[in-house]
């Protein structure tokens, strides 16, 4: 919307006062940004470092000017893709806890963590090649992911689902280490199976999950 149309019929003093308030991104602008981020992620996954911003704009069906308004540089685009993946993963923790039991939410979130690692394998080499210093971005991502894991583990402990000595970073390192040290074509299904094994090992014998499993085993042995 043009500024002139917004100010029609508004006293000058009022217009100046309103202009000082922080402006939130318009809904359509935010949709365009998210659409560009998603298209860029897919383009980098397919083409790697060779993809150009012009190509991303064409794939997204927008003009190059629109892309530059959101992402003035290639580095900004790459960092936005990486940050968006991190924020989606971190935000999923609370969403899963709202609709699942804590242990089920933890399992589902760890699977999303594996998906995130899959994207990271694609984006990270391109990001490192394009940008010399990503330390602030990586610190931000580590903080967000660690906090999400801590929320999930804390809720599971409070619910009695897992042992109280379970540490979020130990769990993340286990999944991360497996996912980064194994790179066969089927590494993701293998990582999902590892998560099931880890969750089974984490379950507290005194909690809801542990009690039901021990109960079934006792009845079966009788």
mmCIF file of C-alpha atoms in Angstrom:
data_model
loop_
_atom_site.group_PDB
_atom_site.id
_atom_site.type_symbol
_atom_site.label_atom_id
_atom_site.label_comp_id
_atom_site.label_asym_id
_atom_site.label_seq_id
_atom_site.Cartn_x
_atom_site.Cartn_y
_atom_site.Cartn_z
ATOM 1 C CA UNK A 1 0.000 0.000 0.000
ATOM 2 C CA UNK A 2 1.340 3.463 -0.937
ATOM 3 C CA UNK A 3 2.200 5.818 1.929
ATOM 4 C CA UNK A 4 0.091 8.568 0.329
ATOM 5 C CA UNK A 5 -3.061 6.426 0.452
ATOM 6 C CA UNK A 6 -2.453 5.596 4.104
ATOM 7 C CA UNK A 7 -2.119 9.275 5.040
ATOM 8 C CA UNK A 8 -5.147 10.559 3.144
ATOM 9 C CA UNK A 9 -7.424 12.431 5.539
ATOM 10 C CA UNK A 10 -5.022 12.045 8.479
ATOM 11 C CA UNK A 11 -3.681 15.189 10.198
ATOM 12 C CA UNK A 12 0.049 15.629 9.728
ATOM 13 C CA UNK A 13 0.801 15.581 13.463
ATOM 14 C CA UNK A 14 -1.080 12.309 13.888
ATOM 15 C CA UNK A 15 0.668 10.751 10.923
ATOM 16 C CA UNK A 16 4.087 11.611 12.334
ATOM 17 C CA UNK A 17 3.175 10.174 15.714
ATOM 18 C CA UNK A 18 2.015 6.896 14.195
ATOM 19 C CA UNK A 19 5.137 6.589 12.064
ATOM 20 C CA UNK A 20 7.304 6.321 15.184
ATOM 21 C CA UNK A 21 5.624 3.099 16.358
ATOM 22 C CA UNK A 22 7.384 -0.185 15.484
ATOM 23 C CA UNK A 23 5.904 -1.764 12.410
ATOM 24 C CA UNK A 24 5.219 -5.463 12.194
ATOM 25 C CA UNK A 25 5.816 -7.226 8.874
ATOM 26 C CA UNK A 26 2.664 -7.438 6.810
ATOM 27 C CA UNK A 27 1.163 -10.893 6.549
ATOM 28 C CA UNK A 28 1.751 -11.077 2.799
ATOM 29 C CA UNK A 29 5.354 -9.914 3.197
ATOM 30 C CA UNK A 30 5.987 -12.592 5.811
ATOM 31 C CA UNK A 31 4.415 -15.216 3.544
ATOM 32 C CA UNK A 32 6.707 -14.116 0.712
ATOM 33 C CA UNK A 33 9.729 -14.358 2.994
ATOM 34 C CA UNK A 34 8.829 -17.858 4.174
ATOM 35 C CA UNK A 35 8.086 -18.946 0.601
ATOM 36 C CA UNK A 36 11.460 -17.664 -0.586
ATOM 37 C CA UNK A 37 13.188 -19.412 2.306
ATOM 38 C CA UNK A 38 11.525 -22.716 1.460
ATOM 39 C CA UNK A 39 12.324 -22.405 -2.247
ATOM 40 C CA UNK A 40 15.934 -21.484 -1.462
ATOM 41 C CA UNK A 41 16.313 -24.517 0.795
ATOM 42 C CA UNK A 42 15.153 -26.830 -1.994
ATOM 43 C CA UNK A 43 17.325 -25.076 -4.574
ATOM 44 C CA UNK A 44 20.465 -25.336 -2.443
ATOM 45 C CA UNK A 45 19.661 -28.991 -1.779
ATOM 46 C CA UNK A 46 19.481 -29.673 -5.519
ATOM 47 C CA UNK A 47 22.236 -27.405 -6.857
ATOM 48 C CA UNK A 48 24.477 -26.693 -3.899
ATOM 49 C CA UNK A 49 26.687 -23.626 -4.144
ATOM 50 C CA UNK A 50 25.963 -23.206 -7.877
ATOM 51 C CA UNK A 51 22.428 -21.891 -7.437
ATOM 52 C CA UNK A 52 22.033 -18.147 -8.024
ATOM 53 C CA UNK A 53 19.652 -15.685 -6.416
ATOM 54 C CA UNK A 54 18.122 -15.059 -9.852
ATOM 55 C CA UNK A 55 17.272 -18.744 -10.116
ATOM 56 C CA UNK A 56 15.736 -18.770 -6.645
ATOM 57 C CA UNK A 57 13.589 -15.755 -7.524
ATOM 58 C CA UNK A 58 12.388 -17.462 -10.723
ATOM 59 C CA UNK A 59 11.584 -20.682 -8.884
ATOM 60 C CA UNK A 60 9.646 -18.705 -6.285
ATOM 61 C CA UNK A 61 7.726 -16.826 -8.958
ATOM 62 C CA UNK A 62 8.795 -13.381 -7.740
ATOM 63 C CA UNK A 63 10.909 -10.596 -9.147
ATOM 64 C CA UNK A 64 14.538 -10.280 -8.140
ATOM 65 C CA UNK A 65 13.678 -6.963 -6.475
ATOM 66 C CA UNK A 66 11.269 -8.734 -4.135
ATOM 67 C CA UNK A 67 13.956 -11.237 -3.208
ATOM 68 C CA UNK A 68 16.499 -8.483 -2.509
ATOM 69 C CA UNK A 69 14.031 -6.641 -0.278
ATOM 70 C CA UNK A 70 13.949 -9.681 1.985
ATOM 71 C CA UNK A 71 17.508 -10.907 1.465
ATOM 72 C CA UNK A 72 19.896 -8.192 0.257
ATOM 73 C CA UNK A 73 22.820 -10.608 -0.106
ATOM 74 C CA UNK A 74 23.427 -14.276 -0.812
ATOM 75 C CA UNK A 75 24.852 -14.647 2.689
ATOM 76 C CA UNK A 76 21.641 -13.246 4.166
ATOM 77 C CA UNK A 77 19.610 -15.789 2.201
ATOM 78 C CA UNK A 78 21.743 -18.726 3.331
ATOM 79 C CA UNK A 79 21.688 -17.634 6.954
ATOM 80 C CA UNK A 80 17.921 -17.150 6.810
ATOM 81 C CA UNK A 81 17.430 -20.703 5.520
ATOM 82 C CA UNK A 82 19.619 -22.106 8.292
ATOM 83 C CA UNK A 83 17.973 -19.973 10.985
ATOM 84 C CA UNK A 84 14.485 -20.923 9.796
ATOM 85 C CA UNK A 85 15.294 -24.625 10.103
ATOM 86 C CA UNK A 86 16.569 -24.083 13.643
ATOM 87 C CA UNK A 87 13.536 -22.051 14.677
ATOM 88 C CA UNK A 88 11.131 -24.620 13.255
ATOM 89 C CA UNK A 89 12.871 -27.381 15.195
ATOM 90 C CA UNK A 90 12.964 -25.393 18.438
ATOM 91 C CA UNK A 91 9.331 -24.327 18.122
ATOM 92 C CA UNK A 92 8.200 -27.892 17.476
ATOM 93 C CA UNK A 93 9.115 -28.890 21.052
ATOM 94 C CA UNK A 94 6.314 -26.860 22.625
ATOM 95 C CA UNK A 95 3.835 -27.793 19.898
ATOM 96 C CA UNK A 96 4.493 -31.506 20.432
ATOM 97 C CA UNK A 97 4.231 -31.200 24.221
ATOM 98 C CA UNK A 98 0.810 -29.611 23.830
ATOM 99 C CA UNK A 99 -0.662 -32.593 22.004
ATOM 100 C CA UNK A 100 1.413 -35.610 23.104
ATOM 101 C CA UNK A 101 2.586 -37.337 26.235
ATOM 102 C CA UNK A 102 6.089 -36.128 27.169
ATOM 103 C CA UNK A 103 7.921 -39.296 26.129
ATOM 104 C CA UNK A 104 6.067 -39.444 22.793
ATOM 105 C CA UNK A 105 6.820 -35.750 22.259
ATOM 106 C CA UNK A 106 10.513 -36.376 22.935
ATOM 107 C CA UNK A 107 10.591 -39.252 20.455
ATOM 108 C CA UNK A 108 8.821 -37.209 17.763
ATOM 109 C CA UNK A 109 11.097 -34.226 18.335
ATOM 110 C CA UNK A 110 14.256 -36.318 18.073
ATOM 111 C CA UNK A 111 13.014 -37.562 14.707
ATOM 112 C CA UNK A 112 12.624 -33.927 13.661
ATOM 113 C CA UNK A 113 16.165 -33.339 14.930
ATOM 114 C CA UNK A 114 17.334 -36.039 12.516
ATOM 115 C CA UNK A 115 15.446 -34.299 9.693
ATOM 116 C CA UNK A 116 17.151 -31.043 10.672
ATOM 117 C CA UNK A 117 20.553 -32.745 10.559
ATOM 118 C CA UNK A 118 19.713 -33.960 7.059
ATOM 119 C CA UNK A 119 19.064 -30.390 5.940
ATOM 120 C CA UNK A 120 22.167 -29.187 7.773
ATOM 121 C CA UNK A 121 24.331 -31.638 5.824
ATOM 122 C CA UNK A 122 23.148 -29.949 2.645
ATOM 123 C CA UNK A 123 23.132 -26.303 3.710
ATOM 124 C CA UNK A 124 26.224 -26.149 5.919
ATOM 125 C CA UNK A 125 28.883 -26.674 3.200
ATOM 126 C CA UNK A 126 27.248 -23.994 1.052
ATOM 127 C CA UNK A 127 26.944 -21.634 4.020
ATOM 128 C CA UNK A 128 30.562 -22.107 5.073
ATOM 129 C CA UNK A 129 31.768 -21.608 1.513
ATOM 130 C CA UNK A 130 29.822 -18.367 1.154
ATOM 131 C CA UNK A 131 30.326 -16.822 4.590
ATOM 132 C CA UNK A 132 33.587 -16.644 6.507
ATOM 133 C CA UNK A 133 32.197 -16.158 10.022
ATOM 134 C CA UNK A 134 29.024 -17.940 11.106
ATOM 135 C CA UNK A 135 29.914 -18.224 14.784
ATOM 136 C CA UNK A 136 27.033 -16.025 15.965
ATOM 137 C CA UNK A 137 24.545 -18.030 13.916
ATOM 138 C CA UNK A 138 25.892 -21.333 15.194
ATOM 139 C CA UNK A 139 25.836 -20.094 18.795
ATOM 140 C CA UNK A 140 22.222 -19.056 18.306
ATOM 141 C CA UNK A 141 21.244 -22.419 16.820
ATOM 142 C CA UNK A 142 22.989 -24.365 19.586
ATOM 143 C CA UNK A 143 21.225 -22.308 22.258
ATOM 144 C CA UNK A 144 17.799 -22.771 20.662
ATOM 145 C CA UNK A 145 18.169 -26.520 20.143
ATOM 146 C CA UNK A 146 19.616 -27.130 23.603
ATOM 147 C CA UNK A 147 16.777 -25.184 25.231
ATOM 148 C CA UNK A 148 14.161 -27.162 23.286
ATOM 149 C CA UNK A 149 15.731 -30.476 24.306
ATOM 150 C CA UNK A 150 15.867 -29.340 27.931
ATOM 151 C CA UNK A 151 12.154 -28.476 27.918
ATOM 152 C CA UNK A 152 11.279 -31.905 26.565
ATOM 153 C CA UNK A 153 13.530 -33.811 28.970
ATOM 154 C CA UNK A 154 12.368 -31.754 31.957
ATOM 155 C CA UNK A 155 8.725 -32.479 31.170
ATOM 156 C CA UNK A 156 9.457 -36.183 30.688
ATOM 157 C CA UNK A 157 11.268 -36.318 34.040
ATOM 158 C CA UNK A 158 8.441 -34.473 35.785
ATOM 159 C CA UNK A 159 5.974 -36.913 34.257
ATOM 160 C CA UNK A 160 8.051 -39.845 35.499
ATOM 161 C CA UNK A 161 8.753 -41.123 31.993
ATOM 162 C CA UNK A 162 12.550 -41.054 32.089
ATOM 163 C CA UNK A 163 15.310 -41.350 34.656
ATOM 164 C CA UNK A 164 16.108 -38.135 36.502
ATOM 165 C CA UNK A 165 19.790 -38.257 35.569
ATOM 166 C CA UNK A 166 19.113 -38.031 31.820
ATOM 167 C CA UNK A 167 20.964 -35.062 30.325
ATOM 168 C CA UNK A 168 19.667 -33.385 27.163
ATOM 169 C CA UNK A 169 23.105 -32.863 25.621
ATOM 170 C CA UNK A 170 24.026 -36.529 26.053
ATOM 171 C CA UNK A 171 20.939 -37.456 24.059
ATOM 172 C CA UNK A 172 21.626 -34.869 21.362
ATOM 173 C CA UNK A 173 25.256 -35.926 21.040
ATOM 174 C CA UNK A 174 24.228 -39.571 20.658
ATOM 175 C CA UNK A 175 21.870 -38.801 17.770
ATOM 176 C CA UNK A 176 24.207 -36.209 16.251
ATOM 177 C CA UNK A 177 27.224 -38.499 16.435
ATOM 178 C CA UNK A 178 25.419 -41.375 14.761
ATOM 179 C CA UNK A 179 23.939 -39.143 12.063
ATOM 180 C CA UNK A 180 27.205 -37.440 11.153
ATOM 181 C CA UNK A 181 29.519 -40.447 11.328
ATOM 182 C CA UNK A 182 27.317 -42.661 9.146
ATOM 183 C CA UNK A 183 26.462 -41.526 5.660
ATOM 184 C CA UNK A 184 24.965 -44.471 3.782
ATOM 185 C CA UNK A 185 21.882 -43.915 1.685
ATOM 186 C CA UNK A 186 19.664 -45.148 4.508
ATOM 187 C CA UNK A 187 21.248 -43.231 7.388
ATOM 188 C CA UNK A 188 17.997 -41.474 8.293
ATOM 189 C CA UNK A 189 15.916 -44.657 8.819
ATOM 190 C CA UNK A 190 18.827 -46.020 10.846
ATOM 191 C CA UNK A 191 18.830 -42.874 12.964
ATOM 192 C CA UNK A 192 15.079 -43.200 13.542
ATOM 193 C CA UNK A 193 15.625 -46.755 14.795
ATOM 194 C CA UNK A 194 18.396 -45.539 17.079
ATOM 195 C CA UNK A 195 15.953 -43.059 18.586
ATOM 196 C CA UNK A 196 13.505 -45.865 19.388
ATOM 197 C CA UNK A 197 16.324 -47.765 21.106
ATOM 198 C CA UNK A 198 17.385 -44.685 23.069
ATOM 199 C CA UNK A 199 13.833 -43.916 24.183
ATOM 200 C CA UNK A 200 13.353 -47.497 25.345
ATOM 201 C CA UNK A 201 16.569 -47.250 27.344
ATOM 202 C CA UNK A 202 15.612 -43.896 28.851
ATOM 203 C CA UNK A 203 12.212 -45.040 30.100
ATOM 204 C CA UNK A 204 12.042 -45.100 33.877
ATOM 205 C CA UNK A 205 10.922 -48.380 35.451
ATOM 206 C CA UNK A 206 8.997 -46.323 38.010
ATOM 207 C CA UNK A 207 7.184 -44.147 35.491
ATOM 208 C CA UNK A 208 4.062 -44.731 33.363
ATOM 209 C CA UNK A 209 6.018 -46.168 30.438
ATOM 210 C CA UNK A 210 8.341 -48.272 32.564
ATOM 211 C CA UNK A 211 5.530 -49.616 34.719
ATOM 212 C CA UNK A 212 3.493 -50.767 31.749
ATOM 213 C CA UNK A 213 6.493 -52.440 30.110
ATOM 214 C CA UNK A 214 7.577 -54.208 33.286
ATOM 215 C CA UNK A 215 3.986 -55.223 33.961
ATOM 216 C CA UNK A 216 3.627 -56.802 30.539
ATOM 217 C CA UNK A 217 6.920 -58.619 30.950
ATOM 218 C CA UNK A 218 5.918 -59.993 34.353
ATOM 219 C CA UNK A 219 2.589 -61.252 33.093
ATOM 220 C CA UNK A 220 4.213 -62.831 30.066
ATOM 221 C CA UNK A 221 6.757 -64.649 32.220
ATOM 222 C CA UNK A 222 4.159 -65.982 34.661
#
